[in-house]
Structures are given as structure tokens and as C-alpha cells.
mmCIF file of C-alpha atoms in Angstrom:
data_model
loop_
_atom_site.group_PDB
_atom_site.id
_atom_site.type_symbol
_atom_site.label_atom_id
_atom_site.label_comp_id
_atom_site.label_asym_id
_atom_site.label_seq_id
_atom_site.Cartn_x
_atom_site.Cartn_y
_atom_site.Cartn_z
ATOM 1 C CA MET M 208 -71.013 10.026 17.630
ATOM 2 C CA SER M 209 -70.006 6.753 16.039
ATOM 3 C CA GLU M 210 -69.664 6.403 12.283
ATOM 4 C CA PRO M 211 -72.121 4.131 10.524
ATOM 5 C CA PRO M 212 -70.771 0.788 9.327
ATOM 6 C CA GLY M 213 -68.911 1.018 6.043
ATOM 7 C CA ALA M 214 -68.276 4.767 6.309
ATOM 8 C CA VAL M 215 -65.005 6.067 4.876
ATOM 9 C CA VAL M 216 -63.002 8.455 7.009
ATOM 10 C CA SER M 217 -60.770 10.838 5.055
ATOM 11 C CA LEU M 218 -57.190 11.558 6.103
ATOM 12 C CA ALA M 219 -58.156 15.136 6.917
ATOM 13 C CA GLU M 220 -60.819 13.930 9.332
ATOM 14 C CA ALA M 221 -58.769 11.098 10.857
ATOM 15 C CA PRO M 222 -57.672 11.741 14.422
ATOM 16 C CA SER M 223 -53.964 12.533 14.748
ATOM 17 C CA PRO M 224 -51.906 10.655 17.309
ATOM 18 C CA ASP M 225 -51.144 12.507 20.505
ATOM 19 C CA THR M 226 -47.401 13.241 20.547
ATOM 20 C CA SER M 227 -47.388 15.848 23.278
ATOM 21 C CA SER M 228 -46.849 13.296 26.050
ATOM 22 C CA LYS M 229 -43.795 11.614 24.356
ATOM 23 C CA PRO M 230 -41.244 14.120 23.052
ATOM 24 C CA LEU M 231 -39.091 12.908 20.162
ATOM 25 C CA THR M 232 -35.431 12.278 20.999
ATOM 26 C CA ALA M 233 -32.502 11.599 18.641
ATOM 27 C CA GLN M 234 -31.377 7.998 18.731
ATOM 28 C CA ARG M 235 -28.112 6.678 17.337
ATOM 29 C CA VAL M 236 -28.438 3.965 14.714
ATOM 30 C CA GLN M 237 -26.456 0.936 15.827
ATOM 31 C CA PRO M 238 -24.430 -0.640 13.004
ATOM 32 C CA LEU M 239 -24.992 -4.275 12.164
ATOM 33 C CA ARG M 240 -22.543 -6.495 14.013
ATOM 34 C CA ARG M 241 -20.365 -8.674 11.809
ATOM 35 C CA PRO M 242 -18.253 -10.967 13.990
ATOM 36 C CA GLY M 243 -17.115 -13.044 10.999
ATOM 37 C CA ARG M 244 -15.561 -10.000 9.360
ATOM 38 C CA TRP M 245 -13.672 -9.086 12.533
ATOM 39 C CA ILE M 246 -12.381 -12.639 12.946
ATOM 40 C CA ALA M 247 -11.203 -12.804 9.318
ATOM 41 C CA THR M 248 -9.527 -9.378 9.659
ATOM 42 C CA THR M 249 -7.731 -10.460 12.830
ATOM 43 C CA VAL M 250 -6.500 -13.680 11.233
ATOM 44 C CA ALA M 251 -5.258 -11.780 8.158
ATOM 45 C CA LEU M 252 -3.409 -9.229 10.301
ATOM 46 C CA VAL M 253 -1.773 -11.977 12.361
ATOM 47 C CA LEU M 254 -0.617 -13.800 9.218
ATOM 48 C CA VAL M 255 0.774 -10.613 7.655
ATOM 49 C CA ALA M 256 2.571 -9.752 10.912
ATOM 50 C CA GLN M 257 4.122 -13.220 11.065
ATOM 51 C CA ILE M 258 5.323 -13.010 7.455
ATOM 52 C CA LEU M 259 6.870 -9.567 7.998
ATOM 53 C CA HIS M 260 8.468 -10.700 11.253
ATOM 54 C CA GLY M 261 9.966 -13.727 9.516
ATOM 55 C CA LEU M 262 11.340 -11.601 6.688
ATOM 56 C CA ALA M 263 12.906 -9.159 9.135
ATOM 57 C CA THR M 264 14.393 -11.599 11.638
ATOM 58 C CA ASN M 265 15.360 -14.677 9.603
ATOM 59 C CA PRO M 266 19.145 -14.446 8.967
ATOM 60 C CA PHE M 267 18.808 -16.791 5.984
ATOM 61 C CA TYR M 268 17.580 -13.907 3.819
ATOM 62 C CA GLN M 269 20.877 -11.990 4.303
ATOM 63 C CA TRP M 270 19.473 -8.501 3.859
ATOM 64 C CA ASP M 271 22.969 -6.999 4.037
ATOM 65 C CA ARG M 272 23.915 -8.941 0.896
ATOM 66 C CA PHE M 273 20.603 -7.934 -0.660
ATOM 67 C CA ARG M 274 21.539 -4.273 -0.213
ATOM 68 C CA TYR M 275 24.962 -4.983 -1.679
ATOM 69 C CA TRP M 276 23.615 -6.614 -4.845
ATOM 70 C CA PHE M 277 20.514 -4.489 -5.452
ATOM 71 C CA LEU M 278 22.239 -1.672 -7.352
ATOM 72 C CA ARG M 279 25.311 -3.493 -8.624
ATOM 73 C CA PRO M 280 26.196 -2.657 -12.267
ATOM 74 C CA THR M 281 25.760 -6.303 -13.301
ATOM 75 C CA VAL M 282 22.187 -6.370 -12.032
ATOM 76 C CA LEU M 283 21.354 -2.969 -13.534
ATOM 77 C CA ASP M 284 22.752 -4.013 -16.920
ATOM 78 C CA GLY M 285 20.517 -7.077 -16.851
ATOM 79 C CA LEU M 286 17.586 -4.868 -15.859
ATOM 80 C CA LEU M 287 18.161 -2.665 -18.908
ATOM 81 C CA VAL M 288 18.215 -5.726 -21.159
ATOM 82 C CA THR M 289 14.914 -6.869 -19.627
ATOM 83 C CA LEU M 290 13.351 -3.467 -20.229
ATOM 84 C CA GLU M 291 14.605 -3.335 -23.816
ATOM 85 C CA ALA M 292 13.402 -6.840 -24.678
ATOM 86 C CA ALA M 293 10.023 -6.302 -22.985
ATOM 87 C CA ALA M 294 9.430 -2.900 -24.627
ATOM 88 C CA LEU M 295 10.281 -4.069 -28.149
ATOM 89 C CA SER M 296 8.293 -7.278 -27.766
ATOM 90 C CA ALA M 297 5.278 -5.396 -26.395
ATOM 91 C CA VAL M 298 5.212 -3.027 -29.385
ATOM 92 C CA PHE M 299 5.755 -5.685 -32.040
ATOM 93 C CA GLY M 300 3.419 -8.108 -30.279
ATOM 94 C CA LEU M 301 0.611 -5.550 -30.115
ATOM 95 C CA LEU M 302 1.036 -4.600 -33.777
ATOM 96 C CA GLY M 303 1.010 -8.260 -34.750
ATOM 97 C CA GLY M 304 -2.024 -8.855 -32.551
ATOM 98 C CA ILE M 305 -3.942 -6.036 -34.254
ATOM 99 C CA LEU M 306 -3.181 -7.487 -37.685
ATOM 100 C CA LEU M 307 -4.189 -10.975 -36.584
ATOM 101 C CA ALA M 308 -7.405 -9.675 -35.013
ATOM 102 C CA LEU M 309 -8.306 -7.856 -38.222
ATOM 103 C CA GLY M 310 -7.499 -11.026 -40.137
ATOM 104 C CA ARG M 311 -9.899 -12.997 -37.923
ATOM 105 C CA GLN M 312 -12.656 -10.522 -38.800
ATOM 106 C CA SER M 313 -11.750 -10.286 -42.478
ATOM 107 C CA GLY M 314 -14.130 -11.319 -45.219
ATOM 108 C CA SER M 315 -11.395 -13.464 -46.778
ATOM 109 C CA PRO M 316 -11.569 -17.097 -45.640
ATOM 110 C CA VAL M 317 -7.823 -17.457 -46.284
ATOM 111 C CA LEU M 318 -6.948 -14.592 -43.941
ATOM 112 C CA ARG M 319 -9.329 -15.930 -41.298
ATOM 113 C CA ALA M 320 -7.805 -19.400 -41.547
ATOM 114 C CA VAL M 321 -4.216 -18.136 -41.428
ATOM 115 C CA SER M 322 -4.912 -15.871 -38.453
ATOM 116 C CA TRP M 323 -6.718 -18.617 -36.547
ATOM 117 C CA THR M 324 -3.947 -21.140 -37.266
ATOM 118 C CA TYR M 325 -1.238 -18.736 -36.114
ATOM 119 C CA THR M 326 -3.090 -17.980 -32.876
ATOM 120 C CA TRP M 327 -3.783 -21.657 -32.241
ATOM 121 C CA LEU M 328 -0.168 -22.665 -32.891
ATOM 122 C CA PHE M 329 1.626 -20.111 -30.734
ATOM 123 C CA ARG M 330 -0.885 -20.420 -27.894
ATOM 124 C CA SER M 331 -0.259 -24.163 -27.877
ATOM 125 C CA VAL M 332 3.550 -24.217 -28.025
ATOM 126 C CA PRO M 333 5.437 -23.247 -24.822
ATOM 127 C CA LEU M 334 7.469 -20.066 -25.071
ATOM 128 C CA ILE M 335 10.700 -21.801 -24.076
ATOM 129 C CA VAL M 336 10.286 -24.162 -27.051
ATOM 130 C CA VAL M 337 9.815 -21.211 -29.406
ATOM 131 C CA LEU M 338 12.936 -19.476 -28.088
ATOM 132 C CA ILE M 339 15.127 -22.570 -28.314
ATOM 133 C CA PHE M 340 13.827 -23.332 -31.806
ATOM 134 C CA LEU M 341 14.669 -19.815 -32.992
ATOM 135 C CA TYR M 342 18.058 -19.997 -31.287
ATOM 136 C CA ASN M 343 18.861 -23.043 -33.451
ATOM 137 C CA PHE M 344 17.161 -21.662 -36.536
ATOM 138 C CA SER M 345 20.481 -21.278 -38.358
ATOM 139 C CA ALA M 346 20.855 -25.052 -38.379
ATOM 140 C CA LEU M 347 17.779 -25.270 -40.621
ATOM 141 C CA TYR M 348 18.346 -22.195 -42.795
ATOM 142 C CA LYS M 349 21.908 -20.965 -43.259
ATOM 143 C CA THR M 350 20.864 -17.902 -45.249
ATOM 144 C CA LEU M 351 17.770 -15.742 -45.720
ATOM 145 C CA SER M 352 16.958 -14.077 -49.027
ATOM 146 C CA LEU M 353 14.576 -11.604 -50.625
ATOM 147 C CA GLY M 354 13.421 -12.080 -54.184
ATOM 148 C CA ILE M 355 10.746 -13.587 -56.392
ATOM 149 C CA PRO M 356 8.809 -16.393 -54.643
ATOM 150 C CA PHE M 357 10.089 -19.766 -55.887
ATOM 151 C CA GLY M 358 12.424 -17.798 -58.155
ATOM 152 C CA PRO M 359 15.776 -16.018 -58.075
ATOM 153 C CA ALA M 360 16.895 -14.155 -54.945
ATOM 154 C CA PHE M 361 17.932 -10.508 -55.143
ATOM 155 C CA VAL M 362 19.393 -10.033 -51.645
ATOM 156 C CA THR M 363 20.859 -12.716 -49.372
ATOM 157 C CA PHE M 364 21.538 -12.442 -45.638
ATOM 158 C CA ASP M 365 23.688 -14.559 -43.378
ATOM 159 C CA GLU M 366 21.260 -15.770 -40.729
ATOM 160 C CA SER M 367 23.970 -16.346 -38.120
ATOM 161 C CA ARG M 368 24.964 -12.663 -38.231
ATOM 162 C CA LEU M 369 21.422 -11.333 -38.119
ATOM 163 C CA ALA M 370 20.230 -13.584 -35.289
ATOM 164 C CA THR M 371 21.898 -11.944 -32.307
ATOM 165 C CA ASP M 372 20.824 -13.006 -28.831
ATOM 166 C CA LEU M 373 18.632 -9.918 -28.426
ATOM 167 C CA THR M 374 17.074 -10.400 -31.861
ATOM 168 C CA VAL M 375 16.212 -14.022 -31.132
ATOM 169 C CA ALA M 376 14.683 -13.053 -27.787
ATOM 170 C CA VAL M 377 12.605 -10.182 -29.212
ATOM 171 C CA VAL M 378 11.391 -12.225 -32.194
ATOM 172 C CA GLY M 379 10.420 -15.162 -30.000
ATOM 173 C CA LEU M 380 8.650 -13.021 -27.417
ATOM 174 C CA SER M 381 6.888 -10.988 -30.123
ATOM 175 C CA LEU M 382 5.635 -14.057 -31.978
ATOM 176 C CA ASN M 383 4.268 -15.509 -28.763
ATOM 177 C CA GLU M 384 2.822 -12.196 -27.563
ATOM 178 C CA ALA M 385 1.067 -11.508 -30.881
ATOM 179 C CA ALA M 386 -1.013 -14.679 -30.534
ATOM 180 C CA TYR M 387 -2.373 -13.627 -27.131
ATOM 181 C CA ALA M 388 -2.692 -9.959 -28.084
ATOM 182 C CA ALA M 389 -4.793 -10.972 -31.094
ATOM 183 C CA GLU M 390 -7.469 -12.432 -28.830
ATOM 184 C CA VAL M 391 -7.343 -9.405 -26.530
ATOM 185 C CA VAL M 392 -7.780 -7.008 -29.458
ATOM 186 C CA ARG M 393 -10.474 -9.151 -31.057
ATOM 187 C CA GLY M 394 -12.420 -9.200 -27.791
ATOM 188 C CA GLY M 395 -12.146 -5.413 -27.561
ATOM 189 C CA LEU M 396 -13.376 -4.963 -31.122
ATOM 190 C CA LEU M 397 -16.326 -7.251 -30.493
ATOM 191 C CA SER M 398 -17.242 -5.210 -27.406
ATOM 192 C CA VAL M 399 -18.024 -2.153 -29.550
ATOM 193 C CA ASP M 400 -21.748 -1.881 -30.126
ATOM 194 C CA GLN M 401 -22.855 -2.894 -33.601
ATOM 195 C CA GLY M 402 -24.786 0.354 -33.894
ATOM 196 C CA GLN M 403 -21.496 2.241 -34.004
ATOM 197 C CA HIS M 404 -20.470 0.305 -37.120
ATOM 198 C CA GLU M 405 -23.855 0.866 -38.719
ATOM 199 C CA ALA M 406 -23.847 4.599 -37.949
ATOM 200 C CA ALA M 407 -20.341 5.014 -39.377
ATOM 201 C CA ALA M 408 -21.317 3.082 -42.511
ATOM 202 C CA ALA M 409 -24.484 5.185 -42.885
ATOM 203 C CA LEU M 410 -22.349 8.335 -42.882
ATOM 204 C CA GLY M 411 -20.304 6.917 -45.757
ATOM 205 C CA LEU M 412 -17.033 6.942 -43.815
ATOM 206 C CA PRO M 413 -14.173 4.864 -45.233
ATOM 207 C CA LYS M 414 -13.425 1.576 -43.491
ATOM 208 C CA GLY M 415 -9.960 2.697 -42.395
ATOM 209 C CA TYR M 416 -11.328 5.920 -40.900
ATOM 210 C CA GLN M 417 -14.104 4.002 -39.132
ATOM 211 C CA PHE M 418 -11.530 1.746 -37.488
ATOM 212 C CA ARG M 419 -9.037 4.477 -36.516
ATOM 213 C CA ARG M 420 -11.445 7.144 -35.270
ATOM 214 C CA ILE M 421 -14.576 5.320 -34.102
ATOM 215 C CA VAL M 422 -14.161 1.600 -33.462
ATOM 216 C CA PHE M 423 -10.609 1.282 -32.114
ATOM 217 C CA PRO M 424 -10.794 4.192 -29.604
ATOM 218 C CA GLN M 425 -13.911 2.627 -28.073
ATOM 219 C CA ALA M 426 -12.356 -0.827 -28.092
ATOM 220 C CA LEU M 427 -9.339 0.473 -26.187
ATOM 221 C CA ARG M 428 -11.450 0.732 -23.019
ATOM 222 C CA SER M 429 -11.765 -3.046 -23.083
ATOM 223 C CA ILE M 430 -8.348 -3.795 -24.580
ATOM 224 C CA THR M 431 -6.259 -1.778 -22.104
ATOM 225 C CA PRO M 432 -6.794 -3.728 -18.847
ATOM 226 C CA ASN M 433 -6.540 -7.092 -20.583
ATOM 227 C CA TYR M 434 -3.424 -6.208 -22.558
ATOM 228 C CA VAL M 435 -1.727 -4.742 -19.492
ATOM 229 C CA ASN M 436 -2.170 -8.134 -17.867
ATOM 230 C CA GLN M 437 -0.449 -9.594 -20.915
ATOM 231 C CA LEU M 438 2.300 -6.981 -20.603
ATOM 232 C CA ILE M 439 2.919 -7.933 -16.980
ATOM 233 C CA GLY M 440 3.150 -11.553 -18.047
ATOM 234 C CA LEU M 441 5.553 -10.506 -20.812
ATOM 235 C CA ILE M 442 7.865 -8.799 -18.322
ATOM 236 C CA LYS M 443 8.019 -12.004 -16.315
ATOM 237 C CA SER M 444 8.426 -14.108 -19.460
ATOM 238 C CA THR M 445 11.633 -12.268 -20.310
ATOM 239 C CA SER M 446 13.293 -14.404 -17.629
ATOM 240 C CA LEU M 447 13.253 -17.243 -20.184
ATOM 241 C CA VAL M 448 15.610 -15.446 -22.577
ATOM 242 C CA PHE M 449 18.434 -16.554 -20.290
ATOM 243 C CA TYR M 450 18.174 -19.917 -22.035
ATOM 244 C CA VAL M 451 19.130 -18.324 -25.376
ATOM 245 C CA SER M 452 22.291 -16.796 -23.858
ATOM 246 C CA LEU M 453 20.845 -13.311 -23.267
ATOM 247 C CA LEU M 454 21.814 -11.975 -19.846
ATOM 248 C CA ASP M 455 18.687 -10.179 -18.734
ATOM 249 C CA LEU M 456 17.825 -9.469 -15.086
ATOM 250 C CA PHE M 457 17.189 -13.102 -14.241
ATOM 251 C CA GLY M 458 20.194 -14.226 -16.283
ATOM 252 C CA SER M 459 22.505 -11.815 -14.474
ATOM 253 C CA VAL M 460 21.199 -12.961 -11.091
ATOM 254 C CA GLN M 461 21.553 -16.598 -12.105
ATOM 255 C CA THR M 462 25.129 -16.040 -13.254
ATOM 256 C CA MET M 463 26.081 -14.234 -10.055
ATOM 257 C CA GLY M 464 24.420 -17.006 -8.062
ATOM 258 C CA SER M 465 26.667 -19.557 -9.778
ATOM 259 C CA THR M 466 29.728 -17.467 -9.010
ATOM 260 C CA TYR M 467 28.686 -16.701 -5.411
ATOM 261 C CA PRO M 468 26.665 -19.745 -4.258
ATOM 262 C CA GLY M 469 26.350 -18.330 -0.746
ATOM 263 C CA ASP M 470 24.330 -15.372 -2.091
ATOM 264 C CA ILE M 471 21.691 -17.288 -4.057
ATOM 265 C CA VAL M 472 18.799 -16.290 -1.790
ATOM 266 C CA PRO M 473 19.607 -12.537 -1.616
ATOM 267 C CA LEU M 474 20.177 -12.518 -5.390
ATOM 268 C CA LEU M 475 16.790 -14.123 -5.982
ATOM 269 C CA LEU M 476 15.260 -11.517 -3.662
ATOM 270 C CA VAL M 477 16.940 -8.791 -5.732
ATOM 271 C CA ALA M 478 15.329 -10.151 -8.910
ATOM 272 C CA THR M 479 11.983 -10.511 -7.142
ATOM 273 C CA VAL M 480 11.974 -6.913 -5.910
ATOM 274 C CA TRP M 481 12.946 -5.537 -9.323
ATOM 275 C CA TYR M 482 10.155 -7.523 -11.015
ATOM 276 C CA LEU M 483 7.733 -6.185 -8.391
ATOM 277 C CA ILE M 484 8.858 -2.633 -9.148
ATOM 278 C CA LEU M 485 8.442 -3.099 -12.906
ATOM 279 C CA THR M 486 4.992 -4.680 -12.686
ATOM 280 C CA SER M 487 3.843 -2.064 -10.157
ATOM 281 C CA ALA M 488 4.932 0.735 -12.499
ATOM 282 C CA VAL M 489 2.967 -0.889 -15.327
ATOM 283 C CA SER M 490 -0.088 -1.186 -13.059
ATOM 284 C CA VAL M 491 0.096 2.541 -12.251
ATOM 285 C CA VAL M 492 0.242 3.375 -15.959
ATOM 286 C CA GLN M 493 -2.712 1.026 -16.522
ATOM 287 C CA PHE M 494 -4.808 2.889 -13.946
ATOM 288 C CA TYR M 495 -4.302 6.286 -15.550
ATOM 289 C CA VAL M 496 -4.792 4.951 -19.085
ATOM 290 C CA GLU M 497 -8.077 3.312 -18.039
ATOM 291 C CA ARG M 498 -9.070 6.549 -16.313
ATOM 292 C CA TYR M 499 -8.355 8.481 -19.513
ATOM 293 C CA PHE M 500 -10.479 6.194 -21.693
ATOM 294 C CA ALA M 501 -13.293 6.193 -19.112
ATOM 295 C CA ARG M 502 -14.155 9.783 -20.047
ATOM 296 C CA GLY M 503 -17.657 9.920 -21.462
ATOM 297 C CA ALA M 504 -18.406 6.309 -20.531
ATOM 298 C CA THR M 505 -19.036 6.846 -16.815
ATOM 299 C CA ARG M 506 -20.728 9.632 -14.859
ATOM 300 C CA GLY M 507 -17.556 10.321 -12.894
ATOM 301 C CA LEU M 508 -13.912 9.418 -13.385
ATOM 302 C CA PRO M 509 -12.493 6.796 -11.000
ATOM 303 C CA PRO M 510 -10.739 8.542 -8.076
ATOM 304 C CA THR M 511 -6.957 8.488 -7.969
ATOM 305 C CA PRO M 512 -5.190 6.912 -4.963
ATOM 306 C CA LEU M 513 -4.532 10.398 -3.572
ATOM 307 C CA GLN M 514 -8.203 11.326 -3.936
ATOM 308 C CA LYS M 515 -9.210 8.063 -2.222
ATOM 309 C CA ALA M 516 -6.853 8.828 0.673
ATOM 310 C CA ARG M 517 -8.259 12.347 1.065
ATOM 311 C CA ALA M 518 -11.845 11.078 0.937
ATOM 312 C CA GLY M 519 -11.084 8.422 3.545
ATOM 313 C CA LEU M 520 -9.436 10.979 5.833
ATOM 314 C CA THR M 521 -12.389 13.346 5.455
ATOM 315 C CA GLU M 522 -14.865 10.564 6.240
ATOM 316 C CA PHE M 523 -12.835 9.539 9.311
ATOM 317 C CA ARG M 524 -12.840 13.098 10.640
ATOM 318 C CA ALA M 525 -16.579 13.423 10.041
ATOM 319 C CA ARG M 526 -17.195 10.186 11.927
ATOM 320 C CA LEU M 527 -15.139 11.426 14.873
ATOM 321 C CA ARG M 528 -17.149 14.674 14.965
ATOM 322 C CA ARG M 529 -20.462 12.773 14.911
ATOM 323 C CA GLU M 530 -19.379 10.506 17.736
ATOM 324 C CA ALA M 531 -18.200 13.491 19.779
ATOM 325 C CA ALA M 532 -21.543 15.272 19.231
ATOM 326 C CA VAL M 533 -23.501 12.201 20.404
#
């Protein structure tokens, strides 16, 4: 019996399709083909293989001399100087950057102007100019003194005795680093939601406590990755202290290269590998520091490299089992 025109058939009354004649079978979902990705991967693998082959077979690199120089006491002494200069400059630069960042956000127009001028100046002047200027600072000021401003001096220092090569290097690197760290810290402070400041002020918390316990810990999530990039740049910038007579890693390699001109390339490779090791170690520390400060900000902590490897191995085994079952 046919339904009258305009009649509405409910889902309960609608005829169901006949599935008895066509049994359902499992079908494998074919992945989307991406020929461009495979071509790019092949080209990348070929280029990497060529580079590795050239490094291994080109006699110009003199890998036997590289092994000879890699752990020589002269190179290791320069490495220690690099670590010492970078560590001291990183600490003093970060402290100076925090003070400058607070000055930029101060209610005093004088502090804001001084902080902005300092940041502008040292971001504009090349680091090598700063180091050479400080190295010749004794030509401008023979002595340094402490006392009443524009009045009598109570204590006087001989600048030539205080300004050792390491001191000049650390002061120059710290002054330069503080200017860049100030912008990193200021950006991290600005990333903290304004509601956090308002809530802390509503609770009547002192300004210093608000900064130490509420604002700065949250800002560290943004400061850490950016400042680690600055720290990696600082480690590489220590190679410039050679020009103020401080024999760091690069200075030691440069000196040995002048003494043994036939070993210039392996000596440069020694410096390159040591810089790679130092920056890689800093990157590992960065990962775990970021992971620590990510607690409470993300639903799950970022997986460690070991956890990523285990997850990838588990996924690969599961894929093999699925393919075997099909």
C-alpha cells in the first residue's frame, strides 16, 4: 500500500537495507601517497651520505692529527678558560638583565631612560669593540677610586692590576650579555597574565614577594628557552676574548695553528667539536629545565628522548603485528 503524498515515515517504520546478501569484510585503509615527501627524504639522505663520505675519506682533514690534538693539555686548558668565562658572564649577565628589565618597567622615568639607553648602546656596539675598549681602559683611567661623588676619594685602586685578561673578558661579555638578557627577561615578565598581578595585589602581598614567588616563576617558562639561546651564543662569543690576550679554547687552537701550520684544519675541527659538545650539553639542560617549568601548564609533560624512543619502538612493533595479521 503506497503512502499518501506528503506522509512522513518514521525511522522505526523505514525499511532497513538488506545486508544478508553482502557480508561485511574487513578492508585495509590505504595511506595517502606522498611522492614529494619520499623524493625530499631520498635527496636529504643522499646529501648526508655524501657529506659523511667526504669527511671520512678526504685526507685533508687529517683525522689522525685530530685525535692527537683533541685531548692535549693545551686544548683542555683553553677549554677550562672558555667554561670559566662563559659561566661567570652568564651569571653576571643574567643578573644585570633582570635589573635592567625591572628598570624598564619601573615607575621612575630616570630608571626607564637609563635602562633603555644601556640596552640600546650595548646592542648597537659590536662585542669585539667593547672588549678592545675595555682592554685599553687603563689608557683613559689610570686609577679607580671609591668615595664621595665629585668629592674626596677614600680608596684608590690601580686599574692596570685589577684588569687582568680574564677580568676584562668577563666584564666585556657580561656587559654585552646583560643588554640582550634584559629584553629576554622583559619579554618573559610581559608574558605573565595581568590577572596574576591583580590577584597578588588584591591579596596585599608585598611587591618583592609578588615578583619572587608569583611573577618570576611563571615568567621563567618563557625566559628559559630564549635565554638558553643567548647562552649558546655566549659560549661561541667567548672565542673573541682571544683578541684581549686571553687564551681560551679558540685562542689555544689559534696559537697551536701558528706554531704547527700543517695542522690548522685538524685544530679547527678540534675547536668545532668541543663547541658542539658544549652547546649540546646546554641544549640538554634546556630541555629538562623547560620540562620542569611545564608542570601545571600542560596536560602532560613533554616526553624525554628515551621515552620517545620507546614509544617509537612500540609503535613500530604494533604496526608489524597489524601487517602480519592482515
